[in-house]
PDB file of C-alpha atoms in Angstrom:
ATOM      1  CA  LEU A   1       0.000   0.000   0.000  1.00 30.00           C
ATOM      2  CA  TYR A   2       1.323   3.425  -0.974  1.00 38.00           C
ATOM      3  CA  GLU A   3       2.222   5.651   1.980  1.00 42.00           C
ATOM      4  CA  MET A   4       2.086   9.391   1.543  1.00 44.00           C
ATOM      5  CA  SER A   5       5.065  11.467   2.605  1.00 46.00           C
ATOM      6  CA  GLU A   6       4.589  14.092   5.288  1.00 51.00           C
ATOM      7  CA  SER A   7       5.307  16.943   2.872  1.00 62.00           C
ATOM      8  CA  ILE A   8       5.355  17.696  -0.814  1.00 75.00           C
ATOM      9  CA  ASP A   9       7.222  20.360  -2.777  1.00 85.00           C
ATOM     10  CA  ALA A  10       4.578  23.024  -3.460  1.00 88.00           C
ATOM     11  CA  GLY A  11       6.438  24.110  -6.600  1.00 91.00           C
ATOM     12  CA  ILE A  12       6.492  20.693  -8.245  1.00 93.00           C
ATOM     13  CA  LEU A  13       3.944  21.823 -10.879  1.00 95.00           C
ATOM     14  CA  TYR A  14       5.868  24.951 -11.981  1.00 95.00           C
ATOM     15  CA  PRO A  15       6.829  23.285 -15.308  1.00 95.00           C
ATOM     16  CA  PHE A  16       3.087  22.979 -15.964  1.00 95.00           C
ATOM     17  CA  SER A  17       2.068  26.475 -14.853  1.00 94.00           C
ATOM     18  CA  ASN A  18       0.194  27.089 -18.138  1.00 96.00           C
ATOM     19  CA  VAL A  19      -2.201  24.190 -17.505  1.00 96.00           C
ATOM     20  CA  THR A  20      -5.813  25.356 -17.384  1.00 97.00           C
ATOM     21  CA  SER A  21      -7.393  22.177 -15.987  1.00 97.00           C
ATOM     22  CA  LEU A  22      -5.987  20.300 -13.001  1.00 97.00           C
ATOM     23  CA  ASP A  23      -7.574  17.004 -12.016  1.00 95.00           C
ATOM     24  CA  LEU A  24      -6.231  15.397  -8.845  1.00 93.00           C
ATOM     25  CA  SER A  25      -9.443  13.480  -8.144  1.00 92.00           C
ATOM     26  CA  ASN A  26      -9.057  10.195  -6.298  1.00 90.00           C
ATOM     27  CA  SER A  27      -5.412  10.965  -5.586  1.00 87.00           C
ATOM     28  CA  TYR A  28      -3.402   9.991  -2.539  1.00 81.00           C
ATOM     29  CA  PHE A  29      -2.474  13.534  -1.527  1.00 79.00           C
ATOM     30  CA  SER A  30      -3.976  15.012   1.573  1.00 86.00           C
ATOM     31  CA  LEU A  31      -6.267  17.927   0.731  1.00 91.00           C
ATOM     32  CA  LYS A  32      -3.825  20.230   2.521  1.00 91.00           C
ATOM     33  CA  HIS A  33      -0.985  19.118   0.233  1.00 91.00           C
ATOM     34  CA  ALA A  34      -3.170  19.180  -2.883  1.00 94.00           C
ATOM     35  CA  LEU A  35      -4.059  22.811  -2.144  1.00 96.00           C
ATOM     36  CA  GLN A  36      -0.338  23.625  -1.769  1.00 95.00           C
ATOM     37  CA  LEU A  37       0.251  22.282  -5.291  1.00 96.00           C
ATOM     38  CA  LEU A  38      -1.690  25.309  -6.591  1.00 97.00           C
ATOM     39  CA  LEU A  39       1.307  27.581  -5.911  1.00 97.00           C
ATOM     40  CA  PRO A  40       2.310  27.874  -9.620  1.00 97.00           C
ATOM     41  CA  PHE A  41      -1.247  28.869 -10.563  1.00 98.00           C
ATOM     42  CA  ARG A  42      -1.537  31.914  -8.290  1.00 97.00           C
ATOM     43  CA  ASN A  43      -3.261  34.846  -9.987  1.00 97.00           C
ATOM     44  CA  LYS A  44      -3.952  32.821 -13.144  1.00 98.00           C
ATOM     45  CA  LYS A  45      -7.114  31.757 -14.966  1.00 98.00           C
ATOM     46  CA  MET A  46      -8.133  28.115 -14.956  1.00 98.00           C
ATOM     47  CA  ASP A  47     -11.080  26.229 -16.399  1.00 98.00           C
ATOM     48  CA  MET A  48     -11.203  23.534 -13.735  1.00 97.00           C
ATOM     49  CA  ILE A  49      -9.631  22.419 -10.480  1.00 97.00           C
ATOM     50  CA  ASN A  50     -10.855  18.982  -9.440  1.00 96.00           C
ATOM     51  CA  PHE A  51     -10.050  17.826  -5.915  1.00 95.00           C
ATOM     52  CA  HIS A  52     -12.872  15.263  -5.704  1.00 93.00           C
ATOM     53  CA  ARG A  53     -11.967  12.682  -3.116  1.00 90.00           C
ATOM     54  CA  VAL A  54      -8.357  13.542  -2.484  1.00 88.00           C
ATOM     55  CA  SER A  55      -7.162  12.395   0.929  1.00 71.00           C
ATOM     56  CA  ARG A  56      -8.095   8.787   0.264  1.00 57.00           C
ATOM     57  CA  ASN A  57      -6.052   6.308   2.261  1.00 49.00           C
ATOM     58  CA  THR A  58      -4.265   8.968   4.259  1.00 48.00           C
ATOM     59  CA  ARG A  59      -3.523   8.203   7.892  1.00 48.00           C
ATOM     60  CA  SER A  60      -6.142   9.230  10.425  1.00 46.00           C
ATOM     61  CA  SER A  61      -8.646   7.775  12.858  1.00 42.00           C
ATOM     62  CA  PRO A  62     -10.454   4.571  11.865  1.00 45.00           C
ATOM     63  CA  GLU A  63     -13.832   6.067  12.875  1.00 48.00           C
ATOM     64  CA  ASN A  64     -13.498   8.852  10.332  1.00 48.00           C
ATOM     65  CA  PRO A  65     -10.772   8.202   7.755  1.00 52.00           C
ATOM     66  CA  PHE A  66     -10.300  11.882   7.015  1.00 61.00           C
ATOM     67  CA  LYS A  67     -11.255  14.953   9.009  1.00 82.00           C
ATOM     68  CA  ILE A  68     -10.198  18.197   7.364  1.00 88.00           C
ATOM     69  CA  VAL A  69     -10.518  21.687   8.832  1.00 91.00           C
ATOM     70  CA  ILE A  70     -10.022  24.265   6.072  1.00 94.00           C
ATOM     71  CA  THR A  71      -7.865  27.221   7.140  1.00 95.00           C
ATOM     72  CA  SER A  72      -6.919  30.490   5.497  1.00 97.00           C
ATOM     73  CA  GLU A  73      -3.351  29.244   5.073  1.00 97.00           C
ATOM     74  CA  MET A  74      -4.560  26.156   3.181  1.00 96.00           C
ATOM     75  CA  MET A  75      -6.557  28.377   0.799  1.00 98.00           C
ATOM     76  CA  GLN A  76      -3.829  30.975   0.183  1.00 97.00           C
ATOM     77  CA  PHE A  77      -3.149  29.875  -3.421  1.00 98.00           C
ATOM     78  CA  LEU A  78      -6.627  28.732  -4.465  1.00 98.00           C
ATOM     79  CA  ARG A  79      -8.073  32.025  -3.238  1.00 98.00           C
ATOM     80  CA  THR A  80      -6.108  33.943  -5.918  1.00 98.00           C
ATOM     81  CA  ILE A  81      -7.037  31.769  -8.919  1.00 98.00           C
ATOM     82  CA  CYS A  82      -9.781  32.804 -11.340  1.00 98.00           C
ATOM     83  CA  VAL A  83     -11.372  29.366 -11.782  1.00 98.00           C
ATOM     84  CA  LYS A  84     -14.574  28.445 -13.606  1.00 97.00           C
ATOM     85  CA  THR A  85     -15.189  25.009 -12.058  1.00 97.00           C
ATOM     86  CA  LEU A  86     -14.038  24.080  -8.568  1.00 97.00           C
ATOM     87  CA  ILE A  87     -14.711  20.576  -7.294  1.00 96.00           C
ATOM     88  CA  MET A  88     -13.874  19.825  -3.662  1.00 95.00           C
ATOM     89  CA  SER A  89     -16.417  17.076  -3.020  1.00 91.00           C
ATOM     90  CA  TYR A  90     -16.013  14.076  -0.709  1.00 88.00           C
ATOM     91  CA  ASN A  91     -12.910  15.232   1.139  1.00 89.00           C
ATOM     92  CA  GLY A  92     -13.907  14.875   4.772  1.00 88.00           C
ATOM     93  CA  ILE A  93     -14.137  18.615   5.354  1.00 90.00           C
ATOM     94  CA  VAL A  94     -15.634  19.005   8.835  1.00 87.00           C
ATOM     95  CA  ASP A  95     -15.133  22.744   9.350  1.00 88.00           C
ATOM     96  CA  ALA A  96     -14.006  25.928   7.625  1.00 90.00           C
ATOM     97  CA  LYS A  97     -12.242  28.588   9.669  1.00 92.00           C
ATOM     98  CA  PRO A  98     -13.012  32.274   9.008  1.00 90.00           C
ATOM     99  CA  ASN A  99     -11.459  33.780   5.875  1.00 93.00           C
ATOM    100  CA  SER A 100     -10.891  30.380   4.256  1.00 95.00           C
ATOM    101  CA  LEU A 101     -13.306  28.293   2.157  1.00 93.00           C
ATOM    102  CA  PHE A 102     -15.692  31.089   1.185  1.00 93.00           C
ATOM    103  CA  VAL A 103     -13.259  33.936   0.455  1.00 95.00           C
ATOM    104  CA  PHE A 104     -11.909  34.349  -3.083  1.00 97.00           C
ATOM    105  CA  ASP A 105     -10.206  37.168  -4.996  1.00 98.00           C
ATOM    106  CA  HIS A 106     -12.150  36.397  -8.204  1.00 98.00           C
ATOM    107  CA  PRO A 107     -15.634  35.114  -7.321  1.00 97.00           C
ATOM    108  CA  GLU A 108     -16.965  36.434 -10.626  1.00 98.00           C
ATOM    109  CA  CYS A 109     -15.054  33.647 -12.397  1.00 98.00           C
ATOM    110  CA  PHE A 110     -17.002  30.811 -10.810  1.00 97.00           C
ATOM    111  CA  GLU A 111     -19.479  28.933 -12.975  1.00 97.00           C
ATOM    112  CA  ASN A 112     -19.587  25.689 -10.971  1.00 96.00           C
ATOM    113  CA  ILE A 113     -18.728  24.964  -7.346  1.00 95.00           C
ATOM    114  CA  ILE A 114     -19.158  21.452  -6.017  1.00 94.00           C
ATOM    115  CA  ILE A 115     -18.419  20.922  -2.324  1.00 92.00           C
ATOM    116  CA  SER A 116     -20.878  18.083  -1.743  1.00 88.00           C
ATOM    117  CA  ALA A 117     -20.365  15.019   0.480  1.00 86.00           C
ATOM    118  CA  ASN A 118     -18.402  16.847   3.149  1.00 86.00           C
ATOM    119  CA  SER A 119     -19.461  17.085   6.791  1.00 82.00           C
ATOM    120  CA  PHE A 120     -19.503  20.768   7.639  1.00 80.00           C
ATOM    121  CA  TRP A 121     -22.410  23.012   8.504  1.00 74.00           C
ATOM    122  CA  LEU A 122     -22.670  26.745   8.115  1.00 71.00           C
ATOM    123  CA  GLU A 123     -23.198  27.054  11.815  1.00 70.00           C
ATOM    124  CA  ASN A 124     -21.418  30.208  12.892  1.00 71.00           C
ATOM    125  CA  THR A 125     -22.244  33.772  11.953  1.00 77.00           C
ATOM    126  CA  LEU A 126     -18.889  34.468  10.270  1.00 79.00           C
ATOM    127  CA  GLN A 127     -19.272  31.513   7.892  1.00 79.00           C
ATOM    128  CA  TYR A 128     -22.802  32.570   7.047  1.00 81.00           C
ATOM    129  CA  ILE A 129     -21.712  36.169   6.345  1.00 88.00           C
ATOM    130  CA  GLU A 130     -18.831  34.945   4.154  1.00 90.00           C
ATOM    131  CA  VAL A 131     -21.225  32.755   2.142  1.00 87.00           C
ATOM    132  CA  LEU A 132     -23.643  35.666   1.715  1.00 89.00           C
ATOM    133  CA  LYS A 133     -20.858  37.976   0.502  1.00 92.00           C
ATOM    134  CA  LEU A 134     -19.532  35.299  -1.847  1.00 92.00           C
ATOM    135  CA  SER A 135     -22.961  34.494  -3.272  1.00 91.00           C
ATOM    136  CA  SER A 136     -23.628  38.132  -4.102  1.00 94.00           C
ATOM    137  CA  THR A 137     -20.397  38.371  -6.133  1.00 96.00           C
ATOM    138  CA  MET A 138     -20.547  35.083  -8.064  1.00 96.00           C
ATOM    139  CA  ILE A 139     -22.353  36.678 -11.004  1.00 96.00           C
ATOM    140  CA  ASN A 140     -21.631  33.828 -13.460  1.00 97.00           C
ATOM    141  CA  LEU A 141     -22.483  30.940 -11.152  1.00 95.00           C
ATOM    142  CA  ARG A 142     -24.606  28.205 -12.738  1.00 94.00           C
ATOM    143  CA  LEU A 143     -24.181  25.355 -10.256  1.00 92.00           C
ATOM    144  CA  PHE A 144     -23.504  25.314  -6.508  1.00 90.00           C
ATOM    145  CA  ASP A 145     -23.696  21.824  -5.008  1.00 89.00           C
ATOM    146  CA  TYR A 146     -23.550  21.546  -1.217  1.00 84.00           C
ATOM    147  CA  SER A 147     -25.523  18.302  -0.962  1.00 80.00           C
ATOM    148  CA  TYR A 148     -25.080  15.136   1.123  1.00 70.00           C
ATOM    149  CA  VAL A 149     -24.390  16.997   4.355  1.00 60.00           C
ATOM    150  CA  PRO A 150     -23.418  15.710   6.929  1.00 53.00           C
ATOM    151  CA  LEU A 151     -24.283  12.032   6.680  1.00 55.00           C
ATOM    152  CA  LYS A 152     -22.424   9.479   4.629  1.00 53.00           C
ATOM    153  CA  PHE A 153     -24.691   8.046   1.982  1.00 55.00           C
ATOM    154  CA  THR A 154     -23.973   4.615   0.552  1.00 58.00           C
ATOM    155  CA  ASP A 155     -25.077   5.417  -2.984  1.00 61.00           C
ATOM    156  CA  MET A 156     -23.956   8.964  -3.759  1.00 60.00           C
ATOM    157  CA  ASN A 157     -24.649  10.334  -7.225  1.00 64.00           C
ATOM    158  CA  PHE A 158     -22.619  13.482  -7.678  1.00 63.00           C
ATOM    159  CA  ILE A 159     -23.841  16.320  -9.823  1.00 64.00           C
ATOM    160  CA  LEU A 160     -21.486  16.804 -12.721  1.00 65.00           C
ATOM    161  CA  PRO A 161     -20.502  20.141 -14.186  1.00 67.00           C
ATOM    162  CA  PRO A 162     -21.483  20.690 -17.821  1.00 64.00           C
ATOM    163  CA  ASN A 163     -19.275  18.937 -20.402  1.00 63.00           C
ATOM    164  CA  SER A 164     -18.000  16.305 -17.966  1.00 60.00           C
ATOM    165  CA  VAL A 165     -18.252  12.544 -17.819  1.00 51.00           C
ATOM    166  CA  ILE A 166     -17.275   9.822 -15.319  1.00 51.00           C
ATOM    167  CA  LEU A 167     -15.417   6.746 -16.545  1.00 48.00           C
ATOM    168  CA  ASN A 168     -14.124   4.127 -14.104  1.00 46.00           C
ATOM    169  CA  ASN A 169     -14.738   6.412 -11.090  1.00 49.00           C
ATOM    170  CA  HIS A 170     -12.696   9.247 -12.648  1.00 47.00           C
ATOM    171  CA  MET A 171     -14.266  12.521 -13.722  1.00 48.00           C
ATOM    172  CA  PHE A 172     -13.209  14.016 -17.021  1.00 47.00           C
ATOM    173  CA  TYR A 173     -14.025  17.562 -18.036  1.00 44.00           C
TER     174      TYR A 173
END
């Protein structure tokens, strides 16, 4: 079984900094490390970033194989990217700290946001205010999927962004 290293070079994708679609779905990175890989894409335009079900088989408690708390530091690179489709579904996100998951420099770029099958609620006032501010600035948004919260469903059918298809449990855009 593949064991993930404790760290990853955030600049490893610099040779590919002109890529406009990044699909790390079903990868063995932790979500924290996958978000760090966005370093070369700061302040760029991208069509899609797909982090569906990263964090699989990473070490954590047997009761909940992955519990992720999104912080501002984790979002520092993603926040700056003008991205049309962002997929962060099924990652074990249990909470989002203030100024993290719902704060972006270019919310007008979003067409599709899929954060379904995570286990966080919009329970505090700051999160709710951030979502309200974000929703008022996402002028091109067509799809926002925040479904399957907070229970784990045995037969999840994820909403797909337009022009995408799933083959062998991998999403292609």
